[in-house]
Amino acid sequence: MENENKLEKIVSWAKRRGFIWPSSEIYGGIGGFYDFGPYGVELKNNIKNLWWKTFVQDREDVVGLESSVIMSNKVWQASGHEKGFIDQLVECKKCHQRFKVDDLTDEKCQQGGKHEFTSPKSFNAMFKTHIGVVEDQSTKTYLRPETAQGMFVDFKQILETSRLKLPFGIAQIGKSFRNEINTKDFLFRVREFEIAEIEYFVKSGQDEKYFDQWLADWQKFILNLGIKKENLKLFEHPKKSLAHYSKRTVDINYNFPFGWKELAGVANRTDFDLSSHEKASGRDLKYFDQDSKEKYWPYVIEPTLGIERLALAVICEAFEETKSRTTTSQAASENEIVLHFTNLLAPVKVAVFPLVNKEKLPQVAQEIYQALKPCWNIFYDETGSIGRRYRRQDEIGTPYCVTVDFQTLKDKTVTLRDRDSMKQGRIKITDIKGDIAQKLGC
């Protein structure tokens, strides 16, 4: 499948199967904003829940936080965002399209020939808003462009209430907003998105060791989502291109259909943020080391990833279009789409079907559905041919299907079908929950 064609097919599939579609679509949509449908929100939540369990609940040195989307404008002044969160904007004089200077390519102008650009202009990529009923400079602030600053301004509060000692981390998943000049490549570059990141506080001198540890942990987590190792590579930012706060930054790039692009990253932010907020606020944000009796600003290692980008990578990895998967003559000539999600990420874990909608088959199928529903997200379907129902579940990535047929009424067994191998076997109704739990591993 050609890469550009693959992305087009994924966009079409995502809308058709209830995963993702443009926001405000009945009014023509709005660039850079997407809604996650019934299956998309399940996939997204599964990614977030697994991340939270891995990096917060299963660790003793990381605690969680949910900070406000809107904070005092003084936060953005102290962090450098108000003056420094700037993109360079150019506009084509012929077609009037606007571009970020960093993203310029050799693509042709819609009016023919090459683009003719204006001189670059500075553009603040933060969404501006006001607090209260009066709109003036005193009430101005911004929708946050990142979640990190909430963790820095709450550092001392968390330190005092959690009684943690260095090294320790603060984790957060939350909405962020960036007024991108150009949104493109589906979920890759959008204006509203979720970030999952950790600010891990360490003593200066130990920062390089923990940087390497977090880079390894970040890669391991991504690989556990079903991403192939050969589709990941690291990009070390040269010193001249580092952000003003960074001592070192390494991106984890993924081989998207539109090329190798940033999926996640790890940055060494040194003590820039805590020292900046202490100077601006006048509040003591230093850490007191009980062992050495020293007070100092910790260095910060920041592993971060975008949930939408990660969801897109997971979909790209799982998406397969194939022919002749189904052996009937009609189906063999049709293209079939299968999503090979890992069991942990699959939006629906099991689908339950009666073979036909008559006799006692629907009743038995409903009993099985109700028994499994408290354990996992289960789907029930009794309309259409059994082959079509299987294919619908393949398209949303359901790992297993349970079918109640006439043999069920005789010996109380059902058919259990595997999505990837398409193999079917019979199991006793009394064994369904245990067998499926073992297969799912969750």
Tab-separated table of C-alpha atoms in Angstrom:
chain	number	residue	atom	x	y	z
A	1	MET	CA	0.000	0.000	0.000
A	2	GLU	CA	1.476	3.349	-1.037
A	3	ASN	CA	2.134	5.543	1.984
A	4	GLU	CA	0.046	8.561	0.885
A	5	ASN	CA	-2.753	6.235	-0.165
A	6	LYS	CA	-2.531	4.452	3.187
A	7	LEU	CA	-3.119	7.674	5.117
A	8	GLU	CA	-6.140	8.501	2.938
A	9	LYS	CA	-7.569	5.048	3.614
A	10	ILE	CA	-6.976	5.398	7.343
A	11	VAL	CA	-8.764	8.773	7.407
A	12	SER	CA	-11.724	7.270	5.523
A	13	TRP	CA	-11.816	4.156	7.722
A	14	ALA	CA	-11.553	6.203	10.940
A	15	LYS	CA	-14.684	8.171	10.069
A	16	ARG	CA	-16.653	5.244	8.639
A	17	ARG	CA	-16.004	3.002	11.625
A	18	GLY	CA	-16.646	5.556	14.353
A	19	PHE	CA	-13.089	6.284	15.460
A	20	ILE	CA	-12.244	9.873	14.459
A	21	TRP	CA	-13.793	12.625	12.342
A	22	PRO	CA	-13.483	16.424	11.941
A	23	SER	CA	-15.057	18.492	14.690
A	24	SER	CA	-18.124	20.626	13.828
A	25	GLU	CA	-18.476	18.652	10.617
A	26	ILE	CA	-22.128	19.582	10.011
A	27	TYR	CA	-20.867	23.171	9.624
A	28	GLY	CA	-18.032	22.264	7.300
A	29	GLY	CA	-15.499	21.280	9.947
A	30	ILE	CA	-12.796	23.365	11.579
A	31	GLY	CA	-9.151	22.874	10.718
A	32	GLY	CA	-6.985	21.137	13.281
A	33	PHE	CA	-9.779	19.901	15.563
A	34	TYR	CA	-11.065	16.323	15.672
A	35	ASP	CA	-13.719	14.409	17.594
A	36	PHE	CA	-13.073	10.872	18.801
A	37	GLY	CA	-16.100	8.629	18.299
A	38	PRO	CA	-17.203	5.577	20.320
A	39	TYR	CA	-14.278	3.372	19.282
A	40	GLY	CA	-11.731	6.167	19.004
A	41	VAL	CA	-12.295	7.339	22.559
A	42	GLU	CA	-11.957	3.752	23.806
A	43	LEU	CA	-8.637	3.385	21.976
A	44	LYS	CA	-7.411	6.721	23.277
A	45	ASN	CA	-8.466	5.948	26.849
A	46	ASN	CA	-6.805	2.533	26.686
A	47	ILE	CA	-3.527	4.217	25.707
A	48	LYS	CA	-3.856	6.795	28.490
A	49	ASN	CA	-4.840	4.229	31.120
A	50	LEU	CA	-1.923	1.978	30.226
A	51	TRP	CA	0.450	4.957	30.361
A	52	TRP	CA	-0.907	6.008	33.764
A	53	LYS	CA	-0.640	2.508	35.182
A	54	THR	CA	2.892	2.066	33.830
A	55	PHE	CA	4.370	5.364	34.945
A	56	VAL	CA	2.280	6.384	37.970
A	57	GLN	CA	0.446	3.501	39.621
A	58	ASP	CA	3.203	0.908	39.156
A	59	ARG	CA	5.995	3.211	40.367
A	60	GLU	CA	6.796	4.529	43.829
A	61	ASP	CA	8.673	7.622	42.662
A	62	VAL	CA	6.010	9.287	40.470
A	63	VAL	CA	2.754	10.984	41.510
A	64	GLY	CA	-0.041	12.384	39.389
A	65	LEU	CA	-1.430	15.871	38.861
A	66	GLU	CA	-4.258	17.529	36.977
A	67	SER	CA	-3.495	21.222	36.661
A	68	SER	CA	-5.698	23.921	35.175
A	69	VAL	CA	-5.797	24.583	31.440
A	70	ILE	CA	-5.898	28.329	32.137
A	71	MET	CA	-3.294	29.808	34.473
A	72	SER	CA	-2.114	33.279	35.384
A	73	ASN	CA	-0.434	35.087	32.512
A	74	LYS	CA	2.536	35.552	34.838
A	75	VAL	CA	3.235	31.836	34.409
A	76	TRP	CA	3.716	32.290	30.660
A	77	GLN	CA	5.797	35.405	31.139
A	78	ALA	CA	8.138	33.663	33.586
A	79	SER	CA	8.443	30.529	31.441
A	80	GLY	CA	9.346	32.572	28.367
A	81	HIS	CA	6.324	31.462	26.364
A	82	GLU	CA	4.762	34.899	25.911
A	83	LYS	CA	7.869	36.241	24.202
A	84	GLY	CA	9.407	33.034	22.927
A	85	PHE	CA	6.554	30.780	21.740
A	86	ILE	CA	6.837	32.305	18.307
A	87	ASP	CA	6.580	30.856	14.800
A	88	GLN	CA	7.727	32.603	11.641
A	89	LEU	CA	4.831	32.998	9.203
A	90	VAL	CA	4.958	33.603	5.447
A	91	GLU	CA	2.111	33.955	2.952
A	92	CYS	CA	2.064	33.125	-0.742
A	93	LYS	CA	1.253	36.279	-2.706
A	94	LYS	CA	-0.562	34.255	-5.380
A	95	CYS	CA	-2.682	31.671	-3.542
A	96	HIS	CA	-2.637	33.391	-0.112
A	97	GLN	CA	-1.856	30.162	1.707
A	98	ARG	CA	0.082	30.653	4.926
A	99	PHE	CA	3.037	28.545	5.966
A	100	LYS	CA	5.346	28.078	8.913
A	101	VAL	CA	8.868	28.892	7.711
A	102	ASP	CA	10.232	25.689	9.273
A	103	ASP	CA	7.775	23.614	7.212
A	104	LEU	CA	8.402	25.071	3.754
A	105	THR	CA	8.698	22.490	0.983
A	106	ASP	CA	9.039	22.551	-2.793
A	107	GLU	CA	5.338	21.916	-3.366
A	108	LYS	CA	3.766	23.897	-6.185
A	109	CYS	CA	1.401	26.811	-5.752
A	110	GLN	CA	-2.296	26.110	-6.345
A	111	GLN	CA	-2.269	28.974	-8.854
A	112	GLY	CA	0.558	27.339	-10.813
A	113	GLY	CA	4.325	27.578	-10.667
A	114	LYS	CA	6.246	28.221	-7.493
A	115	HIS	CA	5.035	30.043	-4.404
A	116	GLU	CA	5.932	33.713	-4.064
A	117	PHE	CA	6.321	34.371	-0.352
A	118	THR	CA	6.042	37.524	1.701
A	119	SER	CA	8.740	38.390	4.224
A	120	PRO	CA	8.467	36.326	7.442
A	121	LYS	CA	6.338	37.710	10.270
A	122	SER	CA	6.381	36.668	13.916
A	123	PHE	CA	3.281	34.815	15.090
A	124	ASN	CA	2.559	33.772	18.691
A	125	ALA	CA	1.184	30.241	18.560
A	126	MET	CA	-0.699	30.465	21.866
A	127	PHE	CA	-4.478	30.932	21.929
A	128	LYS	CA	-5.214	34.197	23.716
A	129	THR	CA	-8.177	34.608	26.053
A	130	HIS	CA	-9.336	36.847	28.921
A	131	ILE	CA	-10.445	36.116	32.467
A	132	GLY	CA	-13.629	37.872	33.567
A	133	VAL	CA	-15.879	40.305	31.736
A	134	VAL	CA	-13.326	43.020	30.965
A	135	GLU	CA	-10.967	42.424	28.067
A	136	ASP	CA	-7.763	44.356	28.635
A	137	GLN	CA	-4.094	43.654	29.348
A	138	SER	CA	-4.764	42.980	33.028
A	139	THR	CA	-7.143	40.088	32.251
A	140	LYS	CA	-5.215	38.597	29.330
A	141	THR	CA	-3.927	35.032	29.484
A	142	TYR	CA	-3.640	31.983	27.222
A	143	LEU	CA	-4.862	28.445	26.800
A	144	ARG	CA	-1.847	26.398	27.824
A	145	PRO	CA	0.369	25.220	24.949
A	146	GLU	CA	1.877	22.493	27.167
A	147	THR	CA	1.136	20.810	30.492
A	148	ALA	CA	4.644	21.174	31.943
A	149	GLN	CA	4.254	24.585	33.586
A	150	GLY	CA	1.452	23.379	35.853
A	151	MET	CA	3.839	20.800	37.288
A	152	PHE	CA	6.536	23.399	37.905
A	153	VAL	CA	4.322	25.954	39.644
A	154	ASP	CA	2.838	23.176	41.829
A	155	PHE	CA	6.253	21.650	42.570
A	156	LYS	CA	6.529	22.854	46.179
A	157	GLN	CA	2.912	22.009	47.013
A	158	ILE	CA	3.370	18.452	45.752
A	159	LEU	CA	6.730	18.133	47.480
A	160	GLU	CA	5.234	19.123	50.840
A	161	THR	CA	2.063	17.012	50.612
A	162	SER	CA	3.533	13.834	49.103
A	163	ARG	CA	6.721	13.865	51.235
A	164	LEU	CA	8.773	12.579	48.311
A	165	LYS	CA	12.546	12.738	48.117
A	166	LEU	CA	14.714	13.164	45.054
A	167	PRO	CA	14.627	11.661	42.549
A	168	PHE	CA	10.868	11.824	41.962
A	169	GLY	CA	8.445	12.713	39.206
A	170	ILE	CA	5.138	14.465	38.599
A	171	ALA	CA	2.992	13.004	35.814
A	172	GLN	CA	0.114	14.577	33.946
A	173	ILE	CA	-2.130	13.870	30.972
A	174	GLY	CA	-4.011	16.914	29.772
A	175	LYS	CA	-5.295	19.091	26.979
A	176	SER	CA	-2.999	21.593	25.316
A	177	PHE	CA	-3.642	24.111	22.551
A	178	ARG	CA	-1.429	25.553	19.840
A	179	ASN	CA	-2.669	27.884	17.131
A	180	GLU	CA	-0.755	26.132	14.371
A	181	ILE	CA	-0.268	28.077	11.144
A	182	ASN	CA	-0.822	24.928	9.111
A	183	THR	CA	-2.550	21.795	10.347
A	184	LYS	CA	-1.868	18.661	8.329
A	185	ASP	CA	-1.396	14.907	8.212
A	186	PHE	CA	-4.618	14.040	10.043
A	187	LEU	CA	-3.924	13.797	13.797
A	188	PHE	CA	-0.240	14.610	13.521
A	189	ARG	CA	-0.486	18.390	13.595
A	190	VAL	CA	-3.637	19.707	15.239
A	191	ARG	CA	-4.602	22.704	17.354
A	192	GLU	CA	-6.126	20.840	20.300
A	193	PHE	CA	-4.408	17.747	21.633
A	194	GLU	CA	-3.498	15.813	24.750
A	195	ILE	CA	0.005	15.512	26.141
A	196	ALA	CA	1.229	12.807	28.504
A	197	GLU	CA	4.409	13.872	30.203
A	198	ILE	CA	6.493	13.592	33.331
A	199	GLU	CA	8.719	16.128	35.021
A	200	TYR	CA	11.324	14.034	36.822
A	201	PHE	CA	13.346	15.971	39.390
A	202	VAL	CA	16.941	14.909	40.046
A	203	LYS	CA	20.078	16.307	41.609
A	204	SER	CA	22.427	18.100	39.244
A	205	GLY	CA	25.170	15.708	38.223
A	206	GLN	CA	22.780	12.756	38.077
A	207	ASP	CA	20.739	14.175	35.225
A	208	GLU	CA	22.546	12.359	32.411
A	209	LYS	CA	22.026	8.956	34.038
A	210	TYR	CA	18.304	9.534	34.494
A	211	PHE	CA	17.982	10.987	30.996
A	212	ASP	CA	19.212	7.704	29.520
A	213	GLN	CA	16.925	5.682	31.792
A	214	TRP	CA	13.838	7.634	30.790
A	215	LEU	CA	14.720	7.455	27.105
A	216	ALA	CA	14.910	3.657	27.396
A	217	ASP	CA	11.640	3.460	29.391
A	218	TRP	CA	9.854	5.681	26.863
A	219	GLN	CA	10.918	3.479	23.946
A	220	LYS	CA	9.921	0.319	25.809
A	221	PHE	CA	6.435	1.686	26.464
A	222	ILE	CA	5.921	2.608	22.813
A	223	LEU	CA	7.094	-0.813	21.634
A	224	ASN	CA	4.662	-2.485	24.052
A	225	LEU	CA	1.787	-0.801	22.190
A	226	GLY	CA	2.521	-2.935	19.131
A	227	ILE	CA	4.866	-0.516	17.357
A	228	LYS	CA	7.612	-2.321	15.440
A	229	LYS	CA	11.173	-1.511	16.451
A	230	GLU	CA	12.210	-0.859	12.848
A	231	ASN	CA	9.589	1.916	12.660
A	232	LEU	CA	11.270	3.899	15.447
A	233	LYS	CA	14.508	5.844	15.384
A	234	LEU	CA	16.146	8.436	17.596
A	235	PHE	CA	17.040	11.984	16.617
A	236	GLU	CA	19.540	13.837	18.792
A	237	HIS	CA	19.020	17.591	18.539
A	238	PRO	CA	22.268	19.413	17.764
A	239	LYS	CA	23.239	21.989	20.375
A	240	LYS	CA	22.525	24.906	18.047
A	241	SER	CA	18.869	23.868	17.649
A	242	LEU	CA	18.102	23.160	21.319
A	243	ALA	CA	15.294	25.065	23.035
A	244	HIS	CA	16.391	27.838	25.386
A	245	TYR	CA	15.730	25.663	28.449
A	246	SER	CA	17.317	22.443	27.180
A	247	LYS	CA	20.703	20.904	27.854
A	248	ARG	CA	19.852	17.874	25.708
A	249	THR	CA	16.825	16.730	23.696
A	250	VAL	CA	16.263	13.423	21.909
A	251	ASP	CA	13.184	12.825	19.752
A	252	ILE	CA	11.699	9.379	19.187
A	253	ASN	CA	10.597	9.461	15.552
A	254	TYR	CA	8.064	7.135	13.926
A	255	ASN	CA	7.861	6.113	10.291
A	256	PHE	CA	4.436	7.600	9.509
A	257	PRO	CA	2.960	7.232	5.997
A	258	PHE	CA	4.092	10.837	5.400
A	259	GLY	CA	7.666	10.215	6.580
A	260	TRP	CA	9.771	10.040	9.721
A	261	LYS	CA	8.258	12.476	12.231
A	262	GLU	CA	8.434	13.155	15.954
A	263	LEU	CA	6.289	10.855	18.066
A	264	ALA	CA	7.736	11.469	21.519
A	265	GLY	CA	10.828	12.885	23.152
A	266	VAL	CA	12.955	13.356	26.231
A	267	ALA	CA	14.482	16.697	27.258
A	268	ASN	CA	16.886	17.771	29.989
A	269	ARG	CA	15.374	21.082	31.112
A	270	THR	CA	18.075	21.651	33.770
A	271	ASP	CA	16.875	23.985	36.560
A	272	PHE	CA	15.556	26.593	34.130
A	273	ASP	CA	11.857	26.361	35.007
A	274	LEU	CA	12.059	26.246	38.795
A	275	SER	CA	14.637	29.027	38.940
A	276	SER	CA	12.611	31.188	36.525
A	277	HIS	CA	9.381	30.769	38.493
A	278	GLU	CA	11.146	31.445	41.803
A	279	LYS	CA	12.589	34.684	40.468
A	280	ALA	CA	9.265	35.802	38.977
A	281	SER	CA	7.005	34.786	41.874
A	282	GLY	CA	9.287	35.495	44.813
A	283	ARG	CA	8.397	32.073	46.251
A	284	ASP	CA	11.068	29.612	47.366
A	285	LEU	CA	11.040	26.678	44.917
A	286	LYS	CA	14.295	25.093	46.025
A	287	TYR	CA	14.585	21.535	47.317
A	288	PHE	CA	16.133	20.923	50.745
A	289	ASP	CA	18.321	17.829	50.720
A	290	GLN	CA	18.100	16.208	54.165
A	291	ASP	CA	21.237	14.144	53.581
A	292	SER	CA	23.603	16.878	52.401
A	293	LYS	CA	21.766	19.754	54.148
A	294	GLU	CA	21.855	21.666	50.846
A	295	LYS	CA	19.155	23.778	49.180
A	296	TYR	CA	19.084	23.807	45.412
A	297	TRP	CA	16.906	23.779	42.332
A	298	PRO	CA	16.691	20.221	41.008
A	299	TYR	CA	17.376	19.476	37.377
A	300	VAL	CA	14.398	18.187	35.400
A	301	ILE	CA	14.242	15.304	32.933
A	302	GLU	CA	11.088	15.577	30.822
A	303	PRO	CA	9.804	12.560	28.885
A	304	THR	CA	6.789	13.611	26.819
A	305	LEU	CA	4.479	12.286	24.118
A	306	GLY	CA	1.355	13.383	22.265
A	307	ILE	CA	-1.627	11.077	22.746
A	308	GLU	CA	-3.114	11.862	19.315
A	309	ARG	CA	0.197	11.207	17.557
A	310	LEU	CA	0.631	7.985	19.485
A	311	ALA	CA	-2.923	6.899	18.616
A	312	LEU	CA	-2.193	7.634	14.949
A	313	ALA	CA	1.018	5.589	15.091
A	314	VAL	CA	-0.834	2.695	16.735
A	315	ILE	CA	-3.494	2.822	14.009
A	316	CYS	CA	-0.895	2.993	11.215
A	317	GLU	CA	0.873	-0.016	12.713
A	318	ALA	CA	-2.318	-2.047	13.180
A	319	PHE	CA	-3.992	-1.193	9.852
A	320	GLU	CA	-3.970	-3.897	7.177
A	321	GLU	CA	-5.852	-4.058	3.893
A	322	THR	CA	-5.912	-7.485	2.287
A	323	LYS	CA	-7.712	-9.643	-0.268
A	324	SER	CA	-8.680	-13.320	-0.087
A	325	ARG	CA	-8.712	-13.357	3.709
A	326	THR	CA	-12.260	-14.718	3.594
A	327	THR	CA	-12.617	-17.830	1.455
A	328	THR	CA	-16.126	-17.391	0.073
A	329	SER	CA	-16.049	-16.504	-3.624
A	330	GLN	CA	-17.770	-13.146	-3.176
A	331	ALA	CA	-15.696	-12.026	-0.190
A	332	ALA	CA	-12.422	-13.224	-1.723
A	333	SER	CA	-12.693	-10.581	-4.443
A	334	GLU	CA	-13.232	-7.752	-1.940
A	335	ASN	CA	-10.661	-5.751	-0.023
A	336	GLU	CA	-10.866	-6.438	3.686
A	337	ILE	CA	-9.552	-4.166	6.429
A	338	VAL	CA	-8.236	-5.628	9.664
A	339	LEU	CA	-6.922	-3.690	12.655
A	340	HIS	CA	-4.351	-5.757	14.542
A	341	PHE	CA	-4.525	-3.857	17.828
A	342	THR	CA	-2.876	-5.415	20.857
A	343	ASN	CA	-5.367	-6.928	23.289
A	344	LEU	CA	-4.750	-4.146	25.808
A	345	LEU	CA	-5.519	-1.394	23.289
A	346	ALA	CA	-8.415	-2.945	21.338
A	347	PRO	CA	-11.527	-0.746	21.821
A	348	VAL	CA	-13.778	-3.820	22.013
A	349	LYS	CA	-12.333	-6.978	23.533
A	350	VAL	CA	-15.013	-9.516	22.577
A	351	ALA	CA	-18.073	-9.555	20.308
A	352	VAL	CA	-20.958	-11.939	20.999
A	353	PHE	CA	-23.282	-13.147	18.215
A	354	PRO	CA	-26.203	-15.519	17.854
A	355	LEU	CA	-25.697	-17.359	14.551
A	356	VAL	CA	-29.261	-16.516	13.538
A	357	ASN	CA	-31.976	-14.500	15.200
A	358	LYS	CA	-34.358	-17.330	16.052
A	359	GLU	CA	-35.125	-20.121	18.512
A	360	LYS	CA	-33.186	-19.599	21.769
A	361	LEU	CA	-29.913	-18.460	20.195
A	362	PRO	CA	-30.357	-14.710	20.944
A	363	GLN	CA	-31.383	-15.500	24.522
A	364	VAL	CA	-28.246	-17.586	25.186
A	365	ALA	CA	-26.048	-15.009	23.425
A	366	GLN	CA	-27.512	-12.237	25.589
A	367	GLU	CA	-26.803	-14.248	28.734
A	368	ILE	CA	-23.151	-14.631	27.686
A	369	TYR	CA	-22.949	-10.944	26.775
A	370	GLN	CA	-24.307	-9.894	30.174
A	371	ALA	CA	-21.891	-12.246	31.963
A	372	LEU	CA	-18.850	-10.813	30.148
A	373	LYS	CA	-19.897	-7.145	30.156
A	374	PRO	CA	-18.718	-6.379	33.726
A	375	CYS	CA	-15.218	-7.608	32.838
A	376	TRP	CA	-14.471	-5.947	29.486
A	377	ASN	CA	-15.950	-3.753	26.769
A	378	ILE	CA	-18.178	-6.253	24.931
A	379	PHE	CA	-20.218	-5.794	21.732
A	380	TYR	CA	-23.456	-7.625	20.900
A	381	ASP	CA	-24.723	-7.954	17.325
A	382	GLU	CA	-27.493	-10.127	15.879
A	383	THR	CA	-28.092	-8.529	12.465
A	384	GLY	CA	-26.592	-9.519	9.113
A	385	SER	CA	-24.740	-12.619	7.989
A	386	ILE	CA	-22.205	-14.064	10.404
A	387	GLY	CA	-19.408	-13.398	7.893
A	388	ARG	CA	-20.292	-9.711	7.674
A	389	ARG	CA	-20.445	-9.464	11.433
A	390	TYR	CA	-16.976	-10.986	11.710
A	391	ARG	CA	-15.645	-8.508	9.173
A	392	ARG	CA	-17.160	-5.545	10.989
A	393	GLN	CA	-15.361	-6.616	14.155
A	394	ASP	CA	-12.108	-7.142	12.246
A	395	GLU	CA	-12.389	-3.545	11.052
A	396	ILE	CA	-12.564	-2.181	14.589
A	397	GLY	CA	-9.858	-4.532	15.848
A	398	THR	CA	-11.872	-6.841	18.134
A	399	PRO	CA	-9.555	-9.736	19.097
A	400	TYR	CA	-12.226	-12.408	19.711
A	401	CYS	CA	-15.765	-13.249	18.640
A	402	VAL	CA	-18.103	-15.676	20.417
A	403	THR	CA	-20.839	-17.275	18.288
A	404	VAL	CA	-23.849	-19.098	19.703
A	405	ASP	CA	-25.152	-21.694	17.219
A	406	PHE	CA	-27.485	-24.692	17.190
A	407	GLN	CA	-24.817	-26.961	18.663
A	408	THR	CA	-24.774	-24.631	21.667
A	409	LEU	CA	-28.314	-25.714	22.504
A	410	LYS	CA	-27.217	-29.368	22.473
A	411	ASP	CA	-23.890	-29.361	24.348
A	412	LYS	CA	-23.570	-25.845	25.853
A	413	THR	CA	-20.465	-24.979	23.829
A	414	VAL	CA	-19.832	-21.930	21.636
A	415	THR	CA	-17.452	-21.000	18.822
A	416	LEU	CA	-14.529	-18.730	19.729
A	417	ARG	CA	-12.922	-17.011	16.728
A	418	ASP	CA	-9.483	-15.383	16.725
A	419	ARG	CA	-9.187	-12.129	14.731
A	420	ASP	CA	-5.646	-12.536	13.414
A	421	SER	CA	-5.559	-16.250	12.565
A	422	MET	CA	-9.322	-16.538	11.874
A	423	LYS	CA	-9.147	-19.948	13.566
A	424	GLN	CA	-12.246	-21.138	15.371
A	425	GLY	CA	-12.603	-23.590	18.226
A	426	ARG	CA	-15.344	-24.682	20.572
A	427	ILE	CA	-15.311	-23.980	24.284
A	428	LYS	CA	-17.810	-24.606	27.063
A	429	ILE	CA	-20.000	-21.705	28.110
A	430	THR	CA	-18.827	-22.209	31.685
A	431	ASP	CA	-15.193	-21.751	30.547
A	432	ILE	CA	-15.694	-18.614	28.424
A	433	LYS	CA	-14.732	-16.017	31.017
A	434	GLY	CA	-11.590	-17.817	32.152
A	435	ASP	CA	-10.424	-18.712	28.636
A	436	ILE	CA	-10.922	-15.190	27.317
A	437	ALA	CA	-9.204	-13.639	30.345
A	438	GLN	CA	-6.200	-15.876	29.726
A	439	LYS	CA	-6.083	-15.016	26.027
A	440	LEU	CA	-6.531	-11.277	26.563
A	441	GLY	CA	-4.025	-11.087	29.385
A	442	CYS	CA	-6.027	-8.255	30.899
